[in-house]
Coordinates of C-alpha atoms in Angstrom, one line a residue:
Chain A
X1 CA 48.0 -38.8 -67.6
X2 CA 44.7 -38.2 -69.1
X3 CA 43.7 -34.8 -70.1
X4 CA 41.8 -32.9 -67.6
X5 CA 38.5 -31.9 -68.5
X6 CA 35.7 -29.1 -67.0
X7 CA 33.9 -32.2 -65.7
X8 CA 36.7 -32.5 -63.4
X9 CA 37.4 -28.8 -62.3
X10 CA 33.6 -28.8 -61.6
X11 CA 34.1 -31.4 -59.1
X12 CA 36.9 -30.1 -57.3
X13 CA 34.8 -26.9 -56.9
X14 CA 32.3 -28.9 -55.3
X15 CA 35.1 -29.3 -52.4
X16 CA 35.0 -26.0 -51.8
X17 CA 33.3 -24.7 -49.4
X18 CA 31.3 -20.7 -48.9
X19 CA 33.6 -19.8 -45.2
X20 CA 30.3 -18.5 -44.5
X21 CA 28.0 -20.7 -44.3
X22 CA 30.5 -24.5 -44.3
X23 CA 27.7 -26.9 -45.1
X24 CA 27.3 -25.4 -48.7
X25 CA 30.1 -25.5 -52.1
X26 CA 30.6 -22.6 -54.1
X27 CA 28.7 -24.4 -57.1
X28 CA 25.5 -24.8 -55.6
X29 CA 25.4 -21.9 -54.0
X30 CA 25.4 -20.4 -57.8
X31 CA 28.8 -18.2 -57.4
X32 CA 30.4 -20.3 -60.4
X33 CA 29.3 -18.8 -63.8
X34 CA 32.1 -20.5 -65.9
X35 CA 34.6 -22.5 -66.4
X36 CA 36.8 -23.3 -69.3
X37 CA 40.2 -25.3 -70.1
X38 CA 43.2 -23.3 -71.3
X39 CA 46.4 -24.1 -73.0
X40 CA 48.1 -24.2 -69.6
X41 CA 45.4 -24.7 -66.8
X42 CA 42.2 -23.3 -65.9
X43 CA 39.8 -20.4 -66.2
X44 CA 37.1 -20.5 -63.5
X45 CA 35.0 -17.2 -63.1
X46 CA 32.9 -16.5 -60.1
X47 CA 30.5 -14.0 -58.4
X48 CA 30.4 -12.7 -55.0
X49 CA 26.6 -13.6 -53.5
X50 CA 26.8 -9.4 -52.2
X51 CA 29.0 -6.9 -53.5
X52 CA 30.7 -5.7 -50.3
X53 CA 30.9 -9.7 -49.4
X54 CA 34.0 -9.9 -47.3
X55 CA 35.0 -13.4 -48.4
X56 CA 35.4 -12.8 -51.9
X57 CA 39.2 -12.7 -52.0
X58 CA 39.4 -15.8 -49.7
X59 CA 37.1 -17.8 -51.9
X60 CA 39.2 -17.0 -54.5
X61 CA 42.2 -18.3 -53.3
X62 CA 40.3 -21.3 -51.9
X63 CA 39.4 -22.4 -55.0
X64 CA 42.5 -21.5 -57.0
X65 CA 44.4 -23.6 -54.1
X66 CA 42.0 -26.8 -54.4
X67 CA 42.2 -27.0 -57.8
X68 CA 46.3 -26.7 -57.9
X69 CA 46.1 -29.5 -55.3
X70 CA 43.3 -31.4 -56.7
X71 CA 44.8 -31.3 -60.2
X72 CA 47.9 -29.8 -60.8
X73 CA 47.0 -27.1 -63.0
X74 CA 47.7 -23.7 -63.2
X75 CA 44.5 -22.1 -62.0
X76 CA 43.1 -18.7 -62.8
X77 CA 39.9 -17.4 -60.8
X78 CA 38.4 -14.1 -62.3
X79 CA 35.2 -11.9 -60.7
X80 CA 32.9 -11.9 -63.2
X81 CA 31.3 -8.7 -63.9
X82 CA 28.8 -9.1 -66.2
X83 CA 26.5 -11.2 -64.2
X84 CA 24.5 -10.0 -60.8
X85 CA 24.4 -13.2 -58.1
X86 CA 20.5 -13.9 -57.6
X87 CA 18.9 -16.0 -54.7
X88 CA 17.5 -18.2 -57.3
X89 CA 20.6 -19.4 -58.5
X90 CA 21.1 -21.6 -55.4
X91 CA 20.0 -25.1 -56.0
X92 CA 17.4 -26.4 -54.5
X93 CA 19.7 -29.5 -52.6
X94 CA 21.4 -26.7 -51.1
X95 CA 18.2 -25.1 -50.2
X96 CA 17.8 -28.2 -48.1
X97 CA 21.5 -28.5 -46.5
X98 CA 20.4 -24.8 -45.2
X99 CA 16.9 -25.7 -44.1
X100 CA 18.9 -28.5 -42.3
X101 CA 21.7 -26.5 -41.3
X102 CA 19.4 -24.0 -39.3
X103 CA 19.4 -21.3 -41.5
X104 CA 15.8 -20.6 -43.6
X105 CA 16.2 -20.9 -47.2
X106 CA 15.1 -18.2 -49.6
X107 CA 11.9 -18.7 -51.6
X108 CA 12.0 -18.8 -55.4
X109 CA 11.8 -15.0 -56.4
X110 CA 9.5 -14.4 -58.8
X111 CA 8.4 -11.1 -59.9
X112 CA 11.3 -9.6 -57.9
X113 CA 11.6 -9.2 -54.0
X114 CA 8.7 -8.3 -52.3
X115 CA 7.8 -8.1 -48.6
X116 CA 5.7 -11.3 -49.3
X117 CA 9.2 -13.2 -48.9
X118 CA 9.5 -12.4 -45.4
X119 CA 5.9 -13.3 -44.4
X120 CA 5.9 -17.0 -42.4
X121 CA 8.6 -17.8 -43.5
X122 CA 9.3 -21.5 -42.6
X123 CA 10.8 -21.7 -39.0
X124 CA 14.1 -24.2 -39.7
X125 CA 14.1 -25.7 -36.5
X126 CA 10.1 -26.6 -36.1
X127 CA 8.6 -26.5 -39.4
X128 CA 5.9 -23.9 -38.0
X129 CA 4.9 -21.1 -40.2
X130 CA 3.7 -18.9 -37.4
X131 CA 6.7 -16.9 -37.8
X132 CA 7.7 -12.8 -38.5
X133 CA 10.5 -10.6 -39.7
X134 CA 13.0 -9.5 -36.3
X135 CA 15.5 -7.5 -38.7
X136 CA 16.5 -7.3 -42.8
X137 CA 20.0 -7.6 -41.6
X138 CA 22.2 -10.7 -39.6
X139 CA 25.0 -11.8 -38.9
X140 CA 26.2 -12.0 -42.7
X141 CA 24.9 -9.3 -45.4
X142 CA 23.0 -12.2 -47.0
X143 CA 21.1 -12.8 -43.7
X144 CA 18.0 -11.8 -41.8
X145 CA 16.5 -12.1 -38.6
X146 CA 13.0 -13.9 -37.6
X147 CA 11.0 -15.0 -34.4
X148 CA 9.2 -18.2 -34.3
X149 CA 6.4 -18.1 -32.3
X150 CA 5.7 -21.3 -31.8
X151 CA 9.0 -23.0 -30.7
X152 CA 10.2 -19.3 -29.5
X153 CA 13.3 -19.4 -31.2
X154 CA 15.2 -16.7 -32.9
X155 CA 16.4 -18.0 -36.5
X156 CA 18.0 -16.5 -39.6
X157 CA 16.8 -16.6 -43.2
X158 CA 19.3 -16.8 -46.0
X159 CA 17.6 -13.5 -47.9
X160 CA 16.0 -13.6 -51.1
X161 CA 17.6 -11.3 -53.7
X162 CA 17.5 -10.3 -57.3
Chain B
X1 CA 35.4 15.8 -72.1
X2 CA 34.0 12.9 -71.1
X3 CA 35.7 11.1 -69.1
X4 CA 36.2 14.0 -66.8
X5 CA 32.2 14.1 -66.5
X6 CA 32.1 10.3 -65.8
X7 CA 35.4 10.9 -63.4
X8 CA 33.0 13.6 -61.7
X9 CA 29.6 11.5 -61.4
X10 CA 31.7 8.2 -60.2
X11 CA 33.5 10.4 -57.6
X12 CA 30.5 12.2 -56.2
X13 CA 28.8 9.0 -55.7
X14 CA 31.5 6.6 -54.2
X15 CA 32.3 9.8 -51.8
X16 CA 28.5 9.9 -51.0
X17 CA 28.9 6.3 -49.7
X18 CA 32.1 5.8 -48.3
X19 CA 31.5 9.4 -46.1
X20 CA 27.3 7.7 -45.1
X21 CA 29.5 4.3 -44.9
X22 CA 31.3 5.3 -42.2
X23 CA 28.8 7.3 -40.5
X24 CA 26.7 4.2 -40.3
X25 CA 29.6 2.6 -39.1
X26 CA 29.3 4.9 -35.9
X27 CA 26.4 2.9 -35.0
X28 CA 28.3 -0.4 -34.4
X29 CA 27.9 -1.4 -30.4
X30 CA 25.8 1.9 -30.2
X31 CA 22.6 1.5 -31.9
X32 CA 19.3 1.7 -29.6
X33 CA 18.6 -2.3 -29.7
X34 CA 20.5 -5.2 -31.4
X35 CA 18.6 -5.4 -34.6
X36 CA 19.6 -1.7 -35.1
X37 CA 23.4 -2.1 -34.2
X38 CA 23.6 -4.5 -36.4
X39 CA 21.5 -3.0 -39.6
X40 CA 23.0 0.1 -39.6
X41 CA 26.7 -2.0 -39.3
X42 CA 25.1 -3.9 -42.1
X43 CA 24.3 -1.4 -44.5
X44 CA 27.8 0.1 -43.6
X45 CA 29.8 -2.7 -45.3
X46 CA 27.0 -2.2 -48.2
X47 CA 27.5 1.6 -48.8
X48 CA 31.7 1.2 -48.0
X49 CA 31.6 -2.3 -50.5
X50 CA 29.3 0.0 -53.3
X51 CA 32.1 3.0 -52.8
X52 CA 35.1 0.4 -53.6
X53 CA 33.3 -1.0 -56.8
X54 CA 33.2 3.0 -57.9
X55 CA 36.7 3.9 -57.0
X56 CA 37.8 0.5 -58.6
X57 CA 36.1 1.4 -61.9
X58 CA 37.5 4.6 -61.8
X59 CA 41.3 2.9 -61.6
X60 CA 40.4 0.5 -64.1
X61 CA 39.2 2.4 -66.8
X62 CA 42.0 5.0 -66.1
X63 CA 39.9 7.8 -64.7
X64 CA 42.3 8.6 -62.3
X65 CA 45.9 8.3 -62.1
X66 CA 46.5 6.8 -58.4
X67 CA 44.8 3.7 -57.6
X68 CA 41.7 3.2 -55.8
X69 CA 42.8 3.5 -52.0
X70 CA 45.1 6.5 -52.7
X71 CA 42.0 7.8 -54.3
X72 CA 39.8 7.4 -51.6
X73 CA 41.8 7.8 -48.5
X74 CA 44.7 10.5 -49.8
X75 CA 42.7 13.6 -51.9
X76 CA 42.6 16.6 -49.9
X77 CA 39.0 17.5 -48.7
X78 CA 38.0 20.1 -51.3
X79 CA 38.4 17.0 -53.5
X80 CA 35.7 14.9 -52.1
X81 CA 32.5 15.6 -53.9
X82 CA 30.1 14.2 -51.2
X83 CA 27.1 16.0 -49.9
X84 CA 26.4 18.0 -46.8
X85 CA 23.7 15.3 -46.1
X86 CA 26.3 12.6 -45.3
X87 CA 28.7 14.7 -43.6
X88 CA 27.0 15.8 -40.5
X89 CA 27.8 13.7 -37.2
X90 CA 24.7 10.8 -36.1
X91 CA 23.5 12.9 -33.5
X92 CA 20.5 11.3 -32.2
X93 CA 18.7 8.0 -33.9
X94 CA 15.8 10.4 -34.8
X95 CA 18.0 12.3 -37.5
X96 CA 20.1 9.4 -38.6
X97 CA 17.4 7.0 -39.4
X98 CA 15.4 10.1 -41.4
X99 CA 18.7 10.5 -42.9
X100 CA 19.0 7.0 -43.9
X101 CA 15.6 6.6 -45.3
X102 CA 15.9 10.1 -47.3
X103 CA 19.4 9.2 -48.7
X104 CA 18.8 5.6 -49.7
X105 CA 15.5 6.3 -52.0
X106 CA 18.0 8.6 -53.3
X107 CA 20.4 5.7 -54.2
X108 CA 17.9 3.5 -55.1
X109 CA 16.4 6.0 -57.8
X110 CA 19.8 6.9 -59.3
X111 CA 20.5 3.4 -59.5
X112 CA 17.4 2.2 -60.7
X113 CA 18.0 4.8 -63.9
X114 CA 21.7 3.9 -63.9
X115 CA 20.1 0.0 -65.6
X116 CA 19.8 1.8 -69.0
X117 CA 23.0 3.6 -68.3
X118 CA 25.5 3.8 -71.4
X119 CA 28.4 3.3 -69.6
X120 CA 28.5 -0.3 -69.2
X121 CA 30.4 -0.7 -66.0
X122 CA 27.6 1.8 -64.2
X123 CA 25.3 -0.4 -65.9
X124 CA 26.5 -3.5 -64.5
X125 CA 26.8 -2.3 -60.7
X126 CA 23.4 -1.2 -60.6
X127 CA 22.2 -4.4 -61.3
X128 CA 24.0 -5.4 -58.6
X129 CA 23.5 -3.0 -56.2
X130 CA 19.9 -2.7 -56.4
X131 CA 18.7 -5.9 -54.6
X132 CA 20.6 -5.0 -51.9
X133 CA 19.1 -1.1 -52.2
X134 CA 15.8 -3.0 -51.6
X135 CA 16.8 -4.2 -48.0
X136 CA 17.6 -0.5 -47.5
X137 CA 14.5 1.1 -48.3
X138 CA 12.5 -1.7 -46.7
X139 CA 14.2 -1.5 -43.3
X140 CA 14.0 2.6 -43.4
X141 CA 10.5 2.8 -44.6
X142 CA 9.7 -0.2 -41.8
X143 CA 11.0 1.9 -39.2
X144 CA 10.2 5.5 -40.4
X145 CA 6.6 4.2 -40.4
X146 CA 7.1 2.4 -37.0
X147 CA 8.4 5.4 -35.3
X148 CA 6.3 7.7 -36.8
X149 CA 3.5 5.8 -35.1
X150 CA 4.6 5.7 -32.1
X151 CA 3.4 8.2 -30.2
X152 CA 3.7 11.9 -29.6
X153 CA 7.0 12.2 -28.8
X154 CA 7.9 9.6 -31.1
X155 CA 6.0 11.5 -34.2
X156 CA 6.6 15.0 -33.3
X157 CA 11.0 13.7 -33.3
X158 CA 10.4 12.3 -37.1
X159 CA 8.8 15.0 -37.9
X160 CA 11.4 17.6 -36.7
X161 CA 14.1 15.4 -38.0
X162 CA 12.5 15.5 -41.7
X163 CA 12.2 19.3 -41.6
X164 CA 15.7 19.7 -40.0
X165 CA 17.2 17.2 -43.1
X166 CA 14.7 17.5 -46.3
X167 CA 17.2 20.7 -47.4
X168 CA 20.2 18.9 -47.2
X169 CA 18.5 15.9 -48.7
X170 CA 17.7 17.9 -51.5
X171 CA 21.5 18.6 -51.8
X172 CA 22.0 14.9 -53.4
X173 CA 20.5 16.3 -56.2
X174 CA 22.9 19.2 -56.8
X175 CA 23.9 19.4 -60.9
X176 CA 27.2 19.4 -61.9
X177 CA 27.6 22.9 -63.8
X178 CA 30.3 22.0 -66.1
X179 CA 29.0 18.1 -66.9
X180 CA 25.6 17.4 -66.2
X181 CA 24.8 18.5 -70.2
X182 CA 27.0 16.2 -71.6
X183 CA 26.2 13.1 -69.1
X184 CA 22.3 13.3 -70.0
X185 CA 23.2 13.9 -73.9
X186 CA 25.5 11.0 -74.3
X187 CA 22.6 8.5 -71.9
X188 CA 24.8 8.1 -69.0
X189 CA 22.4 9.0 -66.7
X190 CA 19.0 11.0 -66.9
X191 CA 20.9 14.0 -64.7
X192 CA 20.1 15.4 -61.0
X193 CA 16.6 17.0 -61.9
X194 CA 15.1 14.3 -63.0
X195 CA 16.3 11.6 -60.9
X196 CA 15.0 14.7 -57.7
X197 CA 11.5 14.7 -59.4
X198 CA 11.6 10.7 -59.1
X199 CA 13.0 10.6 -55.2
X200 CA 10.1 13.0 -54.1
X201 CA 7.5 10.5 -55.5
X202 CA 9.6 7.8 -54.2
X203 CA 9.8 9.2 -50.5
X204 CA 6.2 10.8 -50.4
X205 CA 3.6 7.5 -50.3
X206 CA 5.8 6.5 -47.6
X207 CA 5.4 10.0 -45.7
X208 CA 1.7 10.1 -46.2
X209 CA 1.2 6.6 -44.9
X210 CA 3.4 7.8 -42.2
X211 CA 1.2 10.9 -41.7
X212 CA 4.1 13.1 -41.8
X213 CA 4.0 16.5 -43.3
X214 CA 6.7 16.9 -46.3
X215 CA 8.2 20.5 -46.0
X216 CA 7.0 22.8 -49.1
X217 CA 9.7 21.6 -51.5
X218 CA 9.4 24.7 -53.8
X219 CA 10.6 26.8 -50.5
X220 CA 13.6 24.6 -49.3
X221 CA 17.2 26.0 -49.8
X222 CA 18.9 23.1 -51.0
X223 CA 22.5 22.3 -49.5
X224 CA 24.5 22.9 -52.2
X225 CA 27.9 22.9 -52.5
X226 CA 29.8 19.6 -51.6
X227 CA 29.7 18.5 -54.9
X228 CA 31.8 21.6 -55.6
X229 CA 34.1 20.8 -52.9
X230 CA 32.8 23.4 -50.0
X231 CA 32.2 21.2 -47.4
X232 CA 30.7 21.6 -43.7
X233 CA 33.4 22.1 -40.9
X234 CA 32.8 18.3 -39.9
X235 CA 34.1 17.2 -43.1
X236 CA 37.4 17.2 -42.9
X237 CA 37.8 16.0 -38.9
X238 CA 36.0 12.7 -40.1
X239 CA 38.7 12.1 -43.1
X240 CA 41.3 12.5 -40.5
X241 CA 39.5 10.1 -38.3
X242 CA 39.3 7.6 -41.1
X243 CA 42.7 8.3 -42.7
X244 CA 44.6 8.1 -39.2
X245 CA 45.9 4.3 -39.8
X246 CA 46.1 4.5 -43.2
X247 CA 48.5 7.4 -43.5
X248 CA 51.0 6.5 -40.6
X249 CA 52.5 4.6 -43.7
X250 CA 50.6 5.2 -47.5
X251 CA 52.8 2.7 -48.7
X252 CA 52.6 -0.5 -45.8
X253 CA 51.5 -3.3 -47.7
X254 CA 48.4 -5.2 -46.0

C-alpha cells in the first residue's frame, strides 16, 4: 500500500460537503487551515465560517468519517483557534457554484466591511444590479436578505466578513 | 490574583450575552415583520455562540472548576455578573431595539480594545467576533435611524426609549472594585472608563444623525450593581425559565 500523503487527505476533503449550503466543500469554502500526516493518521484543523455556526460539530465528524472511509486512517479534526474565517478565503470557483446555486457571492473585502458591500449587489437569478439590502440577517448567520427590482425576486447574499 | 480578575471579566461578559441572548431569543415568531423575527433570532445564536466561546475558555484554562454548562446554567443568581440592561423583559420593540443598538456599540468597543488584549484567548475571540459585531451595529443603527425618522410617534417612542435605557446602558460600564486595577496594569483590557468614554462617541454620530437628544450623561445614575451580583427581580425568573429542561436532570447526556 503506498503511503498516504496530504495530497490525498486534501482530496477527500473536497468530498465533503458545508450541510449548509450542499453545492460547496469545506476546502473552498476556506474552513481548512491545515493539514498534516502523523505517525498513525491524520491531523486536519478547521474553522467554523461564524462562531456560534451550528454545524461545526457535524462537519467535524463529517470529515473525520470521510477520511476513515476514504483512507483508512485514524483521523483527528481540531478547531483551530488561532485563525478568524474571512469571506475572502472562499475561492473564487466557489464564488461561482454560489452565484449559480442562487445565493449572491460576497465581494472581495478590502479595506474591511463597509455598507458599500451591500449596495447592488448582483441579483443571482437575473444578473441585474438594480438591487437593495431587505435584512443583514437570513436564513443562516452567514446570510442576508436583498430585493431585486428588476426580476422582483427576493434573494440571499452569502455576507461579506472579516 | 489574576486569574480571579480574568475569571471576573470573562464571567461578566459571557453572562451579559447569554442573559441579551435569550432575550433576543423572545423575539423568534414575534418580531413586528419577518426581517425582524428573524434578525433579532439571528443575533440570538450570535450573542448565545459568543457566551459559549467565554464559558469554554474559562473551563479550559481552568478558571473555574465545573465545566462550561454547569457554569452557565447551575450558579445561583447572585453569581451571574450580568447587567441590569439585559435583564429587563422585551417590552415593546421601541425599548428592545434602543437596547440592542445601545448594548452592541458596547460589545463592539470592548471588543475592538480586546485586539491588543494580553490574554491571548480574549485576543483571539475578538478577532472573531468583531465581523459579526459589524452586522450588529449596522442593522441597529439602520433601524434606529429608520424609526427615528419616521414620524411623530415614531420619534417621540425612540426618544423615550433612549431616556428610559441610557442609565442602565451606562451600567455595562460598571468597574470591578477589587480587579479593574490589576486588568488595565497587566494590558488585559483598557478597563470600564475608558472603553464608556469610547461607547458615547461611538453611539453619539449615530444619535445626531438621528436627531435624537442624548440624555445629559454627567446627570445619569448609572445601574450599577449586577456585576456585583444584585440583580433586578426579573433576574432570577428568566434563569428558571432557561434552566427548567436542563435541571430536570444535570447529569442527562445529550
Amino acid at each position: 500500500m503506498s503511503k498516504i500523503t496530504t495530497e490525498d487527505v486534501y482530496k477527500s476533503l473536497e468530498q465533503v460537503m458545508d450541510p449548509e449550503i450542499p453545492v460547496l466543500n469545506v476546502v473552498e469554502l476556506g474552513m481548512i487551515t491545515s493539514v498534516s500526516m502523523t505517525d498513525n493518521g491524520a491531523e486536519v484543523h478547521m474553522i467554523p465560517t461564524f462562531a456560534a455556526c451550528p454545524a461545526v460539530t457535524y462537519i467535524q465528524k463529517n470529515i473525520r468519517e470521510k477520511l476513515e472511509a476514504d483512507l483508512h486512517i485514524s483521523v483527528t479534526v481540531i478547531v483551530d483557534k488561532h485563525i478568524a474565517w474571512e469571506s475572502n478565503r472562499i475561492s473564487p470557483e466557489a464564488k461561482e457554484k454560489l452565484s449559480a446555486f442562487g445565493i449572491a457571492p460576497p465581494r472581495k473585502v478590502v479595506n474591511g466591511v463597509s455598507e458599500e458591500l451591500f449596495v447592488a449587489v448582483p441579483c443571482p437569478h437575473c444578473g441585474s444590479t438594480d438591487t437593495y439590502l431587505r435584512a443583514p440577517f437570513g436564513s443562516t448567520l452567514c446570510r442576508a436578505i436583498h430585493f431585486c427590482k428588476s426580476c422582483g425576486q427576493i434573494f440571499e447574499h452569502f455576507k461579506p466578513l472579516d | 490574583m489574576l486569574n480571579k480578575a480574568l475569571t471576573d471579566l470573562l464571567t461578566k461578559m459571557a453572562d451579559d450575552e447569554l442573559i441579551l441572548g435569550h432575550r433576543n431569543s423572545e423575539w423568534t415568531g414575534l418580531g413586528p415583520v419577518m426581517e425582524e423575527d428573524i434578525a433579532f433570532s439571528s443575533m440570538a445564536q450570535d450573542k448565545i455562540g459568543h457566551a459559549w466561546a467565554l464559558y469554554n475558555t474559562l473551563e479550559e484554562k481552568q478558571l473555574i472548576t465545573q465545566s462550561a454548562d454547569m457554569f452557565a446554567f447551575c450558579r445561583p443568581e447572585n453569581e451571574f455578573k450580568c447587567s441590569h440592561l439585559v435583564e429587563l423583559p422585551n417590552a415593546g420593540y421601541d425599548f428592545s431595539l434602543m437596547r440592542h443598538f445601545l448594548f452592541d456599540h458596547a460589545e463592539a468597543v470592548r471588543y475592538e480594545s480586546l485586539q491588543d488584549s494580553s490574554f491571548e484567548p480574549l485576543r483571539n475571540l475578538s478577532k472573531k467576533v468583531k465581523g459579526e459585531l459589524k452586522y450588529h451595529t449596522l442593522h441597529a443603527n439602520a433601524w434606529v435611524l429608520q424609526l427615528s425618522k419616521g414620524g411623530e410617534e415614531s420619534y417621540d417612542r425612540m426618544q423615550t426609549a433612549l431616556n428610559e435605557i441610557i442609565g442602565l446602558a451606562a451600567g455595562i460600564f460598571e468597574p470591578s472594585k477589587d480587579y479593574e486595577d490589576i486588568l488595565i496594569a497587566e494590558k488585559v483590557y483598557p478597563g470600564e472608563k475608558a472603553l464608556y468614554t469610547r461607547w458615547l462617541e461611538s453611539i453619539y454620530p449615530v444619535l445626531v444623525k438621528a436627531s435624537l437628544n442624548l440624555p445629559d450623561v454627567a446627570a445619569l445614575t448609572p445601574g450599577y450593581g449586577g456585576r456585583q451580583g444584585k440583580h433586578t427581580s426579573y433576574l432570577a425568573p428568566l434563569l428558571k425559565e432557561m434552566g427548567e429542561v436542563f435541571n430536570l436532570d444535570v447529569d442527562a447526556s445529550w
